[in-house]
Short mmCIF file of C-alpha atoms in Angstrom, two decimals:
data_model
loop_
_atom_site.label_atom_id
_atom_site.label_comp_id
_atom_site.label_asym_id
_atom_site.label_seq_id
_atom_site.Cartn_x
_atom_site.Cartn_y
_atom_site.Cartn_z
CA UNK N 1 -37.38 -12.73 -25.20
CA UNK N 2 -39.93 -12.45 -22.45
CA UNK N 3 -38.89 -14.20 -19.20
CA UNK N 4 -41.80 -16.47 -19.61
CA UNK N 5 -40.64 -17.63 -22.91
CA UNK N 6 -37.36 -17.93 -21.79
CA UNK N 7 -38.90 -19.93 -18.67
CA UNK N 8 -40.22 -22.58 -20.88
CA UNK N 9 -37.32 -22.93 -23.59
CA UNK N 10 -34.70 -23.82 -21.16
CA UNK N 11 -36.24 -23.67 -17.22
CA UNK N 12 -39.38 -25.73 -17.11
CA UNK N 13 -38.87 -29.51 -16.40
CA UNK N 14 -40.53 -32.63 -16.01
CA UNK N 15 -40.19 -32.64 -12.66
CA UNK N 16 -42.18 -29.46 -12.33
CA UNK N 17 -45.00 -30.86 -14.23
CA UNK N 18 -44.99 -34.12 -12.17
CA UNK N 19 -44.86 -32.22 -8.99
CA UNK N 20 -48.17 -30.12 -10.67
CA UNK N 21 -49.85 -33.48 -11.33
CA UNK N 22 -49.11 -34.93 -7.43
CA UNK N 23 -50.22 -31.56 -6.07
CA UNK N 24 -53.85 -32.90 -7.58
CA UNK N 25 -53.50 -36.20 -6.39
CA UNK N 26 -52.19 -35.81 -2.56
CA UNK N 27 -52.89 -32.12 -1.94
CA UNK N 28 -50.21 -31.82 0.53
CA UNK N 29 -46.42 -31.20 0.71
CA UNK N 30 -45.79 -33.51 3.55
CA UNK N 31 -48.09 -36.29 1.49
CA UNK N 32 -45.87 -35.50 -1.85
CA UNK N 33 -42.43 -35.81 -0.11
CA UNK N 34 -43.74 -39.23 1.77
CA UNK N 35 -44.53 -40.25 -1.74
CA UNK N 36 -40.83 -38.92 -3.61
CA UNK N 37 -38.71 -40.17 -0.52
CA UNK N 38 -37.58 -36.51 -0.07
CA UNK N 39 -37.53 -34.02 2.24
CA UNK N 40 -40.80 -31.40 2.48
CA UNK N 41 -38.07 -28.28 1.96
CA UNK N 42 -37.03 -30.39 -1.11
CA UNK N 43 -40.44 -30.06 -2.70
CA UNK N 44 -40.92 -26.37 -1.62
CA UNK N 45 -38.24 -25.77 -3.23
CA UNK N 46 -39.42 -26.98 -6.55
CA UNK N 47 -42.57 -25.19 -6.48
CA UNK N 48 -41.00 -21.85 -5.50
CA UNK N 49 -38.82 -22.60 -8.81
CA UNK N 50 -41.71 -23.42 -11.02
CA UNK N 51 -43.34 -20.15 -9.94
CA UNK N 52 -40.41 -17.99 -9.77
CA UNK N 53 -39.88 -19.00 -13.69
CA UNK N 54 -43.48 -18.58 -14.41
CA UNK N 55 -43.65 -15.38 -12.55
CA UNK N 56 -47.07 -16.29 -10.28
CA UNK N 57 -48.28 -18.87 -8.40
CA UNK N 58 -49.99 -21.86 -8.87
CA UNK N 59 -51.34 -22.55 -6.06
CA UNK N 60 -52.90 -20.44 -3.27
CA UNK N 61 -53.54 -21.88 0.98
CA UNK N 62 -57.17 -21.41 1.57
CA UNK N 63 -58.08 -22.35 5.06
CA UNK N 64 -55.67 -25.39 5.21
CA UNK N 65 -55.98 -26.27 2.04
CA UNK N 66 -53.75 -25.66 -1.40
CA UNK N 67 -56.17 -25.00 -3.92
CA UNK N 68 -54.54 -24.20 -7.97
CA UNK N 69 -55.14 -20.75 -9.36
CA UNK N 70 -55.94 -20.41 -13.07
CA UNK N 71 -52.16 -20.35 -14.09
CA UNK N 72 -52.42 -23.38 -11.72
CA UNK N 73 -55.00 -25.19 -13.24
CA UNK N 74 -54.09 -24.69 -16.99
CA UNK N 75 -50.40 -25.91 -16.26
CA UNK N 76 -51.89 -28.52 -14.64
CA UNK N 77 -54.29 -29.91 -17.56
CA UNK N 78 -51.43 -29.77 -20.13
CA UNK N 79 -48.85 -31.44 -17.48
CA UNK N 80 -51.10 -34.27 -17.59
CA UNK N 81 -51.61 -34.46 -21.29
CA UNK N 82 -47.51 -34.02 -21.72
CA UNK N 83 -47.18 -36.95 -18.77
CA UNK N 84 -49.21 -38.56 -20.35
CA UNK N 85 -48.23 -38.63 -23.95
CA UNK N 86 -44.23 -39.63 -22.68
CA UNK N 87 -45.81 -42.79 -20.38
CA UNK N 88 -47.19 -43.70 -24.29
CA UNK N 89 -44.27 -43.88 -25.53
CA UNK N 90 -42.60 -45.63 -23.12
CA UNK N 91 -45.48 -48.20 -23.74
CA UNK N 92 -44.85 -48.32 -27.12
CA UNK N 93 -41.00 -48.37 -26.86
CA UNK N 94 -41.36 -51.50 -24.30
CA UNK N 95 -43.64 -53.18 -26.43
CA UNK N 96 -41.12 -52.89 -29.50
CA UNK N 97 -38.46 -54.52 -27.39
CA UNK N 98 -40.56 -57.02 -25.46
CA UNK N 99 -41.81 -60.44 -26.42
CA UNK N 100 -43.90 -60.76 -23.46
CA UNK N 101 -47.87 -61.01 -25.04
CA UNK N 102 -50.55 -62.91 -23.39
CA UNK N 103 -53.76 -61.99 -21.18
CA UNK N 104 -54.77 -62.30 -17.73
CA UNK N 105 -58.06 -62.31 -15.77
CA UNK N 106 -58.59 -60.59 -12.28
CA UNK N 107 -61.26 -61.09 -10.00
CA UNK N 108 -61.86 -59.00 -6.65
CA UNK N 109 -64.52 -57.96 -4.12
CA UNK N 110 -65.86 -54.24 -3.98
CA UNK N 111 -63.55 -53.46 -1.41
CA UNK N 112 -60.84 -54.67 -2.71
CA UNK N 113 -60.79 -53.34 -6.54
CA UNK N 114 -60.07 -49.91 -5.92
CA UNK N 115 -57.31 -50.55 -3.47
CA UNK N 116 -55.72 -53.12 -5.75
CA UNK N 117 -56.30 -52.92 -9.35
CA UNK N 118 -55.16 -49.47 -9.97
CA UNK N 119 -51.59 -49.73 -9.07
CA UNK N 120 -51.40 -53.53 -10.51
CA UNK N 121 -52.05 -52.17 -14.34
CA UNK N 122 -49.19 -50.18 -14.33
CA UNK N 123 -47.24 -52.56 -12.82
CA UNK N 124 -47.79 -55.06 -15.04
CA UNK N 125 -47.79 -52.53 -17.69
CA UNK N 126 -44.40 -51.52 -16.64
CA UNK N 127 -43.14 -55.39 -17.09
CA UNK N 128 -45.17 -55.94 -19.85
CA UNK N 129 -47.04 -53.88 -22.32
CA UNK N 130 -48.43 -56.12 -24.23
CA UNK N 131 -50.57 -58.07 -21.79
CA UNK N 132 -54.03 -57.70 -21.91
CA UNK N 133 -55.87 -57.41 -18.27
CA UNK N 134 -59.65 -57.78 -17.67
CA UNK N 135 -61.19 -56.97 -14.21
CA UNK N 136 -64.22 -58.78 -13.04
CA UNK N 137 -65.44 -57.38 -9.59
CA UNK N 138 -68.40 -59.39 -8.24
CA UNK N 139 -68.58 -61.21 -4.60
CA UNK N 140 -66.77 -64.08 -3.41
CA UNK N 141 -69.57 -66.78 -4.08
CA UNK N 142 -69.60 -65.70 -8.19
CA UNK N 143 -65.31 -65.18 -8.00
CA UNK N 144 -64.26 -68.67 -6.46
CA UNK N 145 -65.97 -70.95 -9.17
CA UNK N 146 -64.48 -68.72 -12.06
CA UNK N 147 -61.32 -69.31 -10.63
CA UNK N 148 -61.61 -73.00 -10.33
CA UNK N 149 -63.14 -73.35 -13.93
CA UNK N 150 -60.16 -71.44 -14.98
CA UNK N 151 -61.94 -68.53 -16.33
CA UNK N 152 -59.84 -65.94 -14.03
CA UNK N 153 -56.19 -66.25 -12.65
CA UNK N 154 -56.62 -64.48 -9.70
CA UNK N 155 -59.36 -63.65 -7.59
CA UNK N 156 -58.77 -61.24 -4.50
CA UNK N 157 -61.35 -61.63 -1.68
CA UNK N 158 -61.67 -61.29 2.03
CA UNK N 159 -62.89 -64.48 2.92
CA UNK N 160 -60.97 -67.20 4.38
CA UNK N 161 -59.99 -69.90 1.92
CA UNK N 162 -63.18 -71.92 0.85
CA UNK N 163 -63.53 -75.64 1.33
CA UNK N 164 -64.07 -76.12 -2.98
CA UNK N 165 -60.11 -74.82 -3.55
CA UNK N 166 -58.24 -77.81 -3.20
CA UNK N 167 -55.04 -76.82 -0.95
CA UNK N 168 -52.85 -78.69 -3.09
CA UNK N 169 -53.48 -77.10 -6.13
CA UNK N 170 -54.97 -73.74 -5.16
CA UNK N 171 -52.83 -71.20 -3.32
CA UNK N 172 -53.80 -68.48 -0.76
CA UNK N 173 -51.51 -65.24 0.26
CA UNK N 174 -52.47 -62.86 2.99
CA UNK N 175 -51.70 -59.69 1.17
CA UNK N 176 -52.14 -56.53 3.69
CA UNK N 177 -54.13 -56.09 6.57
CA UNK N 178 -56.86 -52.95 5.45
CA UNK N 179 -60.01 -53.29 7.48
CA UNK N 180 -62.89 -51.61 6.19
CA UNK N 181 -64.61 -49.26 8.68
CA UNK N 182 -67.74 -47.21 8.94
CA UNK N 183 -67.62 -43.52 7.53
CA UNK N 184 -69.86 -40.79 6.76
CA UNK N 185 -69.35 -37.57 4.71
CA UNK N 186 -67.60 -34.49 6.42
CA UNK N 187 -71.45 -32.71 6.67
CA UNK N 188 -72.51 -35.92 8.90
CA UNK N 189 -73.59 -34.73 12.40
CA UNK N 190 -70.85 -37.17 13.84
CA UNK N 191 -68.33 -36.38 11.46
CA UNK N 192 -66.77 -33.99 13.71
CA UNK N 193 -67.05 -36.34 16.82
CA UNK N 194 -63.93 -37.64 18.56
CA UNK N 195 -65.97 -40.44 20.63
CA UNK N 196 -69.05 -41.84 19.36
CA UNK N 197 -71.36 -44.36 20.85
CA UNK N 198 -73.02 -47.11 19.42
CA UNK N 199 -76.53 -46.03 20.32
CA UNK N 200 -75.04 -42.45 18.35
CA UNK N 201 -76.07 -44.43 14.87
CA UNK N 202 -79.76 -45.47 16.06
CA UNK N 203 -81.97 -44.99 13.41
CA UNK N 204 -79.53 -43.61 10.45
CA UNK N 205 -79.42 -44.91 7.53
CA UNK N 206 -76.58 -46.76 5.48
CA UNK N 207 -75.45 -47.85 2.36
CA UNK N 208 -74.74 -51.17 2.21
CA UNK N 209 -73.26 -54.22 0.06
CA UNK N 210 -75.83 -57.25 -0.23
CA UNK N 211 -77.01 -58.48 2.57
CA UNK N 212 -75.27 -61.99 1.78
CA UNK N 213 -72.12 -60.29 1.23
CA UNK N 214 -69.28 -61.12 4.05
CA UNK N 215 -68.93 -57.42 5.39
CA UNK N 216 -72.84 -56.78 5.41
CA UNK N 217 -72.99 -59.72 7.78
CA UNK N 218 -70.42 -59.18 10.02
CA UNK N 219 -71.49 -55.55 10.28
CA UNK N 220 -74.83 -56.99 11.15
CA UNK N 221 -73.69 -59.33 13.98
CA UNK N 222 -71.93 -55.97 15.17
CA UNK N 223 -74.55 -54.14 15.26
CA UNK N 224 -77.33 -56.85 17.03
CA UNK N 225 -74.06 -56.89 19.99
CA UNK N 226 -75.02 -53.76 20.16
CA UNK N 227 -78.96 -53.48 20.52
CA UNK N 228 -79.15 -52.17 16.45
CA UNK N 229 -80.90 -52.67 13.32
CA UNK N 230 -80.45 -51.48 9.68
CA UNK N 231 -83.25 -48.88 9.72
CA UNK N 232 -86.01 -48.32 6.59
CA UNK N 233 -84.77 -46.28 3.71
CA UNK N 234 -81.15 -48.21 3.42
CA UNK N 235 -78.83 -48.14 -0.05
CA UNK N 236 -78.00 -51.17 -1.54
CA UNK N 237 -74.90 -50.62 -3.78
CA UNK N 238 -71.27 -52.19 -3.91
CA UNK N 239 -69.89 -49.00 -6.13
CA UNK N 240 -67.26 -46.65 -4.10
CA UNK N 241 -67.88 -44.29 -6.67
CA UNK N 242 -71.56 -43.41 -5.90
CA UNK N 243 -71.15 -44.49 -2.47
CA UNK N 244 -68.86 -41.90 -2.13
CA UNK N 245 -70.78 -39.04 -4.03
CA UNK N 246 -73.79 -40.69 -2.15
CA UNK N 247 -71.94 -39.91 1.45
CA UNK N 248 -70.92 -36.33 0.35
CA UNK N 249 -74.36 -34.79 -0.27
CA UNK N 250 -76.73 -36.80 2.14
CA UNK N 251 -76.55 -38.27 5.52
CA UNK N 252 -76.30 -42.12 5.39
CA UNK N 253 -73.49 -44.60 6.72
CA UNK N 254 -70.53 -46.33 4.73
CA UNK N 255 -68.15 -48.99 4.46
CA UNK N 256 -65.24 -48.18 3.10
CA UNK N 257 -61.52 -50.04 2.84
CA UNK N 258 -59.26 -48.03 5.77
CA UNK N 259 -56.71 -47.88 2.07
CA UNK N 260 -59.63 -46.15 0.50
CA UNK N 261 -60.35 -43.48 2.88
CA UNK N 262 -56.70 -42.49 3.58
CA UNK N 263 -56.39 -41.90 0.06
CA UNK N 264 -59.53 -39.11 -0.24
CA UNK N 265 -58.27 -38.16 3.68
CA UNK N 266 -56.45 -35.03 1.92
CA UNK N 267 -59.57 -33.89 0.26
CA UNK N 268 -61.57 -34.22 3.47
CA UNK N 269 -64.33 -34.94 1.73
CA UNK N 270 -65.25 -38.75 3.65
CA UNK N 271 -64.77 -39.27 7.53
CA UNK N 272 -63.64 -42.35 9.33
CA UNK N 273 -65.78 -42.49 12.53
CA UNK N 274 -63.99 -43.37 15.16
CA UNK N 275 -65.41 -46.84 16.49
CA UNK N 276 -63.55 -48.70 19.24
CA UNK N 277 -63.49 -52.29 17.62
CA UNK N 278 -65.06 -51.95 14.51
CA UNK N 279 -62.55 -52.90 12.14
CA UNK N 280 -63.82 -55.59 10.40
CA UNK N 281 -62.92 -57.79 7.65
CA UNK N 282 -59.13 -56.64 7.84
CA UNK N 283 -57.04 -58.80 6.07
CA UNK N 284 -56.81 -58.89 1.80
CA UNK N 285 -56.03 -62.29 0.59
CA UNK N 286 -54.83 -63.65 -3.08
CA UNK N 287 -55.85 -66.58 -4.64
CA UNK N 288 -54.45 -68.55 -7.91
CA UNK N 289 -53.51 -72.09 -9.42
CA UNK N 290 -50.35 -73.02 -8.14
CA UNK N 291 -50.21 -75.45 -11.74
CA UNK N 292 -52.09 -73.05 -14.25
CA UNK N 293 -50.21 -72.83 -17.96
CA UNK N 294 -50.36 -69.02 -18.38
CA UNK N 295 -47.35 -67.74 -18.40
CA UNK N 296 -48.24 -64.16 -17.84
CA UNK N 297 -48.97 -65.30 -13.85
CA UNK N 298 -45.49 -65.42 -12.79
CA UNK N 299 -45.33 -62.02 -13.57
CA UNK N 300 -48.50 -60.93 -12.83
CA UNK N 301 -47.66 -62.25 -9.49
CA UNK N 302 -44.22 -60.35 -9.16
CA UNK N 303 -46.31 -57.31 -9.73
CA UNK N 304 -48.33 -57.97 -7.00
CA UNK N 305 -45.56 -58.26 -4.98
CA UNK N 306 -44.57 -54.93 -5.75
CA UNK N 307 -47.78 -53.40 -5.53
CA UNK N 308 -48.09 -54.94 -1.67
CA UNK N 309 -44.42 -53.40 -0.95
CA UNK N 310 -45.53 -49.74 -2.02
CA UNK N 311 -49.06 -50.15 0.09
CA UNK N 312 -47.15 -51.18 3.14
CA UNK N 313 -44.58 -48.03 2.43
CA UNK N 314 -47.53 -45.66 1.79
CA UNK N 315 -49.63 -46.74 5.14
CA UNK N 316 -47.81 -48.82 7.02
CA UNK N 317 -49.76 -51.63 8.96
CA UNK N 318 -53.49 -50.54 8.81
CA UNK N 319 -55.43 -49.84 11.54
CA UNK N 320 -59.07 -47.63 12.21
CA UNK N 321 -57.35 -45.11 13.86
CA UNK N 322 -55.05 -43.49 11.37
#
């Protein structure tokens, strides 16, 4: 029997092919360990023993960066499918053995989504696998009525409580402070700048939320403190996805959530610039019915619990400068 073979009968584990899978996601040892609670020799270790059994590596330092290698990335597509195909049945073995069924409704702002929602499926889908979820992401002004007509359960926004939510009945938590901040692709002329100036952004263009929108505002009274305008030939979109590609190929001005940015930090793709005091909008805040009927909220709300335990373990309390 080859050593390979051999390798894969009786060596290979599910801990290798996680470890392939996080190697993807966080690109860095010292980012994995954070993640697994263990030490960075722990997680070396690992890898040397995944590549020892597979006799080659599967993943290469070029510049500062681990990229895969073709072993690498083939491993790495069926790791996911395997991974995959086990977190199914878990699903389905949960759902055989809970009664937990129901739906809920989630509402959030642009910046809020991406830094939320993700996490909160599987936590709920961890809990129960039954529930149905449906995302709505709009602004504030379209999320707080459908919350108050009962067509959503939650609604995550950055704005301060409004005057239509009856305190008595409607409840607001302060979730995590994340401010969003101003960033530009790595290709930017002041992406490589320790200090920049306001005056430094002059003339260049951005891409921007509505102008109604809370953070377009504020960034606005910023930037007339300043002496600044939004120039001719702005972006209007509220989409992190083609913001981001948007920010990688040309050179225009973001917003981004400081959660956001840490997270594509490791492939150094989008750059925070460093403002003195432009943090803005910092603080995430939840809003329900303290008396609705569904019972899937109590849950839904212990899962958001969790969720706001493992951002606060991941980044600790935000702030522009990290």
């Amino acid at each position: 029997m080859k050593p390979i073979e051999r390798f894969f009968q009786s060596g290979l584990k599910l801990s290798h092919l996680r470890l392939l899978t996080m190697f993807a996601s966080l690109g860095q040892v010292r980012l994995i360990a954070q993640r697994l609670n263990v030490t960075q020799p722990a997680i070396s270790k690992q890898l040397a023993e995944l590549e020892a059994g597979l006799g080659a590596p599967v993943l290469v330092r070029v510049g500062n960066r681990l990229q895969f290698t073709a072993l690498g990335e083939t491993l790495l597509k069926h790791a996911r499918e395997v991974l995959h195909q086990l977190e199914q049945a878990r699903y389905e073995a949960d759902a055989l053995c809970s009664g937990i069924s129901g739906k809920i409704a989630v509402g959030a702002v642009a910046t809020v989504m991406p830094v939320f929602a993700p996490e909160l499926v599987l936590q709920i889908k961890k809990r129960a696998p039954n529930v149905d979820i449906a995302f709505f992401e709009a602004t504030s002004d379209r999320l707080f009525p459908m919350l108050t007509a009962g067509d959503l359960d939650f609604v995550f926004s950055r704005k301060e409580a409004p005057a239509e939510l009856g305190a008595s009945k409607f409840a607001v938590e302060t979730l995590l402070d994340d401010p969003i901040v101003i960033v530009c692709g790595r290709d930017h002329p002041l992406a490589a700048r320790r200090h920049v100036a306001p005056a430094d952004i002059a003339g260049m263009p951005w891409i921007l939320p509505p102008r109604e929108a809370p953070i377009t505002m504020a960034l606005s009274r910023w930037m007339q403190q300043h002496g600044l305008e939004f120039p001719p030939g702005c972006v209007q979109s509220i989409s992190l996805a083609v913001n981001e590609a948007i920010l990688k190929s040309a050179p225009f001005l973001g917003l981004m959530p400081l959660a956001v940015t840490r997270r594509l930090a490791h492939r150094g793709d989008i750059k925070v610039i460093p403002f003195p005091g432009t943090s803005l909008l910092g603080a995430i805040r939840l809003f329900y019915n303290r008396e609705t009927a569904n019972p899937v909220v109590g849950i839904a709300l212990e899962c958001v619990a969790d969720v706001q335990a493992g951002l606060f373990a991941q980044h600790g309390p935000a702030n522009a400068s990290a």
